[in-house]
mmCIF file of C-alpha atoms in Angstrom:
data_model
loop_
_atom_site.group_PDB
_atom_site.id
_atom_site.type_symbol
_atom_site.label_atom_id
_atom_site.label_comp_id
_atom_site.label_asym_id
_atom_site.label_seq_id
_atom_site.Cartn_x
_atom_site.Cartn_y
_atom_site.Cartn_z
ATOM 1 C CA UNK A 1 0.000 0.000 0.000
ATOM 2 C CA UNK A 2 1.580 3.284 -1.080
ATOM 3 C CA UNK A 3 1.864 6.146 1.372
ATOM 4 C CA UNK A 4 -0.312 9.227 1.029
ATOM 5 C CA UNK A 5 2.689 11.188 -0.238
ATOM 6 C CA UNK A 6 3.328 8.620 -2.995
ATOM 7 C CA UNK A 7 -0.368 8.703 -3.934
ATOM 8 C CA UNK A 8 -0.351 12.505 -4.255
ATOM 9 C CA UNK A 9 2.976 12.459 -6.133
ATOM 10 C CA UNK A 10 1.697 9.904 -8.684
ATOM 11 C CA UNK A 11 -1.576 11.811 -8.973
ATOM 12 C CA UNK A 12 0.288 15.047 -9.756
ATOM 13 C CA UNK A 13 2.548 13.285 -12.265
ATOM 14 C CA UNK A 14 -0.557 11.824 -13.925
ATOM 15 C CA UNK A 15 -2.126 15.282 -14.197
ATOM 16 C CA UNK A 16 1.088 16.587 -15.757
ATOM 17 C CA UNK A 17 1.046 13.680 -18.243
ATOM 18 C CA UNK A 18 -2.538 14.609 -19.212
ATOM 19 C CA UNK A 19 -1.421 18.207 -19.769
ATOM 20 C CA UNK A 20 1.379 16.938 -22.048
ATOM 21 C CA UNK A 21 -1.038 14.655 -23.905
ATOM 22 C CA UNK A 22 0.828 11.495 -22.851
ATOM 23 C CA UNK A 23 -2.216 9.245 -22.308
ATOM 24 C CA UNK A 24 -0.207 6.041 -21.771
ATOM 25 C CA UNK A 25 1.901 7.561 -19.009
ATOM 26 C CA UNK A 26 -1.161 9.123 -17.369
ATOM 27 C CA UNK A 27 -3.025 5.794 -17.397
ATOM 28 C CA UNK A 28 0.014 3.991 -15.977
ATOM 29 C CA UNK A 29 0.304 6.503 -13.137
ATOM 30 C CA UNK A 30 -3.429 6.681 -12.344
ATOM 31 C CA UNK A 31 -4.013 2.927 -12.682
ATOM 32 C CA UNK A 32 -0.892 1.885 -10.773
ATOM 33 C CA UNK A 33 -2.466 2.714 -7.434
ATOM 34 C CA UNK A 34 -4.260 -0.132 -5.662
ATOM 35 C CA UNK A 35 -7.803 0.817 -4.625
ATOM 36 C CA UNK A 36 -7.690 4.366 -6.067
ATOM 37 C CA UNK A 37 -10.045 7.086 -4.768
ATOM 38 C CA UNK A 38 -13.118 8.096 -6.804
ATOM 39 C CA UNK A 39 -11.461 11.211 -8.228
ATOM 40 C CA UNK A 40 -8.602 9.166 -9.603
ATOM 41 C CA UNK A 41 -11.081 6.695 -11.158
ATOM 42 C CA UNK A 42 -12.766 9.696 -12.792
ATOM 43 C CA UNK A 43 -9.376 10.816 -14.133
ATOM 44 C CA UNK A 44 -8.798 7.325 -15.575
ATOM 45 C CA UNK A 45 -12.156 7.573 -17.353
ATOM 46 C CA UNK A 46 -11.309 10.999 -18.782
ATOM 47 C CA UNK A 47 -7.943 9.750 -20.051
ATOM 48 C CA UNK A 48 -9.595 6.713 -21.664
ATOM 49 C CA UNK A 49 -12.019 9.078 -23.417
ATOM 50 C CA UNK A 50 -9.133 11.242 -24.613
ATOM 51 C CA UNK A 51 -7.329 8.121 -25.841
ATOM 52 C CA UNK A 52 -10.441 7.038 -27.760
ATOM 53 C CA UNK A 53 -11.512 4.069 -25.614
ATOM 54 C CA UNK A 54 -15.074 4.826 -24.421
ATOM 55 C CA UNK A 55 -15.679 1.247 -23.204
ATOM 56 C CA UNK A 56 -12.809 1.477 -20.699
ATOM 57 C CA UNK A 57 -13.896 5.030 -19.826
ATOM 58 C CA UNK A 58 -17.388 3.784 -18.982
ATOM 59 C CA UNK A 59 -15.939 1.123 -16.658
ATOM 60 C CA UNK A 60 -13.792 3.768 -14.914
ATOM 61 C CA UNK A 61 -16.747 6.167 -14.507
ATOM 62 C CA UNK A 62 -18.841 3.292 -13.106
ATOM 63 C CA UNK A 63 -16.088 2.612 -10.585
ATOM 64 C CA UNK A 64 -15.897 6.327 -9.678
ATOM 65 C CA UNK A 65 -19.630 6.692 -9.002
ATOM 66 C CA UNK A 66 -19.667 3.403 -7.088
ATOM 67 C CA UNK A 67 -16.974 4.742 -4.748
ATOM 68 C CA UNK A 68 -18.561 8.207 -4.414
ATOM 69 C CA UNK A 69 -22.324 8.230 -4.968
ATOM 70 C CA UNK A 70 -22.370 12.041 -4.644
ATOM 71 C CA UNK A 71 -19.947 12.643 -7.549
ATOM 72 C CA UNK A 72 -22.300 14.458 -9.916
ATOM 73 C CA UNK A 73 -19.628 15.031 -12.564
ATOM 74 C CA UNK A 74 -18.956 11.276 -12.594
ATOM 75 C CA UNK A 75 -22.626 10.550 -13.282
ATOM 76 C CA UNK A 76 -22.612 13.281 -15.932
ATOM 77 C CA UNK A 77 -19.568 11.879 -17.754
ATOM 78 C CA UNK A 78 -20.924 8.339 -17.463
ATOM 79 C CA UNK A 79 -24.148 9.503 -19.109
ATOM 80 C CA UNK A 80 -22.246 11.356 -21.829
ATOM 81 C CA UNK A 81 -20.134 8.245 -22.455
ATOM 82 C CA UNK A 82 -23.286 6.135 -22.655
ATOM 83 C CA UNK A 83 -24.561 8.647 -25.182
ATOM 84 C CA UNK A 84 -21.317 8.282 -27.112
ATOM 85 C CA UNK A 85 -21.764 4.520 -27.090
ATOM 86 C CA UNK A 86 -25.444 5.019 -28.001
ATOM 87 C CA UNK A 87 -26.595 3.275 -24.863
ATOM 88 C CA UNK A 88 -29.296 5.678 -23.860
ATOM 89 C CA UNK A 89 -30.752 3.843 -20.889
ATOM 90 C CA UNK A 90 -32.720 5.062 -17.935
ATOM 91 C CA UNK A 91 -29.596 6.224 -16.078
ATOM 92 C CA UNK A 92 -30.281 9.859 -15.175
ATOM 93 C CA UNK A 93 -29.020 12.466 -12.780
ATOM 94 C CA UNK A 94 -30.371 15.923 -12.058
ATOM 95 C CA UNK A 95 -29.371 19.172 -13.709
ATOM 96 C CA UNK A 96 -29.866 21.287 -16.773
ATOM 97 C CA UNK A 97 -27.037 19.596 -18.691
ATOM 98 C CA UNK A 98 -28.723 16.222 -18.345
ATOM 99 C CA UNK A 99 -31.983 17.651 -19.644
ATOM 100 C CA UNK A 100 -30.035 19.267 -22.486
ATOM 101 C CA UNK A 101 -28.439 15.909 -23.345
ATOM 102 C CA UNK A 102 -31.854 14.271 -23.111
ATOM 103 C CA UNK A 103 -33.176 16.830 -25.593
ATOM 104 C CA UNK A 104 -30.194 16.086 -27.866
ATOM 105 C CA UNK A 105 -31.074 12.384 -27.798
ATOM 106 C CA UNK A 106 -34.736 13.162 -28.473
ATOM 107 C CA UNK A 107 -33.679 15.291 -31.469
ATOM 108 C CA UNK A 108 -31.719 12.345 -32.836
ATOM 109 C CA UNK A 109 -34.842 10.209 -32.553
ATOM 110 C CA UNK A 110 -36.978 12.875 -34.211
ATOM 111 C CA UNK A 111 -39.030 13.528 -31.059
ATOM 112 C CA UNK A 112 -39.090 17.308 -31.469
ATOM 113 C CA UNK A 113 -42.013 17.996 -29.092
ATOM 114 C CA UNK A 114 -40.369 15.981 -26.295
ATOM 115 C CA UNK A 115 -37.051 17.738 -26.927
ATOM 116 C CA UNK A 116 -38.806 21.103 -26.640
ATOM 117 C CA UNK A 117 -40.398 20.050 -23.333
ATOM 118 C CA UNK A 118 -37.030 18.841 -21.975
ATOM 119 C CA UNK A 119 -35.372 22.162 -22.807
ATOM 120 C CA UNK A 120 -38.265 24.156 -21.338
ATOM 121 C CA UNK A 121 -37.926 22.106 -18.141
ATOM 122 C CA UNK A 122 -34.162 22.801 -18.088
ATOM 123 C CA UNK A 123 -34.816 26.541 -18.503
ATOM 124 C CA UNK A 124 -37.362 26.445 -15.670
ATOM 125 C CA UNK A 125 -34.907 24.661 -13.325
ATOM 126 C CA UNK A 126 -32.525 27.575 -13.045
ATOM 127 C CA UNK A 127 -30.945 30.648 -14.582
ATOM 128 C CA UNK A 128 -27.476 29.127 -15.144
ATOM 129 C CA UNK A 129 -26.935 28.614 -18.865
ATOM 130 C CA UNK A 130 -30.421 29.925 -19.699
ATOM 131 C CA UNK A 131 -29.039 31.855 -22.691
ATOM 132 C CA UNK A 132 -27.537 28.668 -24.164
ATOM 133 C CA UNK A 133 -30.725 26.765 -23.408
ATOM 134 C CA UNK A 134 -32.844 29.426 -25.130
ATOM 135 C CA UNK A 135 -30.586 29.170 -28.188
ATOM 136 C CA UNK A 136 -30.923 25.387 -28.112
ATOM 137 C CA UNK A 137 -34.709 25.712 -27.803
ATOM 138 C CA UNK A 138 -34.702 27.884 -30.921
ATOM 139 C CA UNK A 139 -32.698 25.212 -32.765
ATOM 140 C CA UNK A 140 -35.122 22.478 -31.711
ATOM 141 C CA UNK A 141 -38.107 24.537 -32.820
ATOM 142 C CA UNK A 142 -36.409 24.766 -36.247
ATOM 143 C CA UNK A 143 -35.894 20.960 -36.006
ATOM 144 C CA UNK A 144 -32.099 21.223 -36.007
ATOM 145 C CA UNK A 145 -30.241 18.553 -34.005
ATOM 146 C CA UNK A 146 -28.261 19.347 -30.853
ATOM 147 C CA UNK A 147 -24.838 18.027 -29.857
ATOM 148 C CA UNK A 148 -24.525 16.604 -26.316
ATOM 149 C CA UNK A 149 -22.473 18.503 -23.737
ATOM 150 C CA UNK A 150 -19.255 17.147 -22.258
ATOM 151 C CA UNK A 151 -16.800 18.014 -19.539
ATOM 152 C CA UNK A 152 -14.078 20.083 -21.298
ATOM 153 C CA UNK A 153 -11.288 18.032 -22.890
ATOM 154 C CA UNK A 154 -8.305 17.439 -20.649
ATOM 155 C CA UNK A 155 -10.051 18.541 -17.438
ATOM 156 C CA UNK A 156 -9.173 16.162 -14.602
ATOM 157 C CA UNK A 157 -9.209 16.293 -10.821
ATOM 158 C CA UNK A 158 -5.990 17.632 -9.355
ATOM 159 C CA UNK A 159 -4.551 16.967 -5.908
ATOM 160 C CA UNK A 160 -5.157 19.800 -3.461
ATOM 161 C CA UNK A 161 -2.421 22.447 -3.389
ATOM 162 C CA UNK A 162 -1.785 21.995 0.331
ATOM 163 C CA UNK A 163 -0.959 18.318 -0.281
ATOM 164 C CA UNK A 164 1.470 19.239 -3.059
ATOM 165 C CA UNK A 165 3.277 21.690 -0.786
ATOM 166 C CA UNK A 166 4.184 18.846 1.561
ATOM 167 C CA UNK A 167 5.781 16.666 -1.133
ATOM 168 C CA UNK A 168 9.135 18.460 -1.067
ATOM 169 C CA UNK A 169 11.592 16.903 1.382
ATOM 170 C CA UNK A 170 11.944 18.861 4.614
ATOM 171 C CA UNK A 171 14.967 19.130 6.853
ATOM 172 C CA UNK A 172 13.603 19.214 10.383
ATOM 173 C CA UNK A 173 17.002 19.048 12.101
ATOM 174 C CA UNK A 174 18.766 21.762 10.159
ATOM 175 C CA UNK A 175 22.354 21.755 8.957
ATOM 176 C CA UNK A 176 25.147 20.389 11.105
ATOM 177 C CA UNK A 177 27.348 23.105 12.558
ATOM 178 C CA UNK A 178 30.969 22.602 13.461
ATOM 179 C CA UNK A 179 32.100 24.543 16.477
ATOM 180 C CA UNK A 180 35.830 25.070 16.296
ATOM 181 C CA UNK A 181 36.049 26.501 19.788
ATOM 182 C CA UNK A 182 34.793 23.282 21.369
ATOM 183 C CA UNK A 183 37.342 21.210 19.516
ATOM 184 C CA UNK A 184 40.167 23.510 20.644
ATOM 185 C CA UNK A 185 39.143 23.274 24.298
ATOM 186 C CA UNK A 186 39.199 19.470 24.150
ATOM 187 C CA UNK A 187 42.670 19.437 22.720
ATOM 188 C CA UNK A 188 44.110 21.260 25.753
#
């Protein structure tokens, strides 16, 4: 079992590999930890999506939401990955983005009235993104398809800054000091 410091160090190295676009290295670092936390499982799913492997991404997102049932972004990405794999099941979570993605799926199926209702419900749920939702509603009323929403490419969970600050080795004892005066007094 790796120490917490090793976990944070590998996590940070994995994030840096994602920033460089080195998917293999990032997967090796994120997957090399036994029993990883939910955020790291989410990162594995994001890297699999970036690498073009949605099946493996779906497994990683399933693992993330199993470990943390309150991880809304994990449910969101799992739903978006299901959409990518065209597995539109009854797996839902709350929020305007989910209703937007539902409307996008309904547009694909040609269910324009249902898509309109889904977008109107999303607009009624809250003001965040209402401008985008109104634009999408206009597209649906013109019977133009919508594209599903995703978490931005390359966005992954990062270790907390305060944990990173403690990774550098610390010298608690200080530097050794030689006292010449003591050595002289012993010689006499």
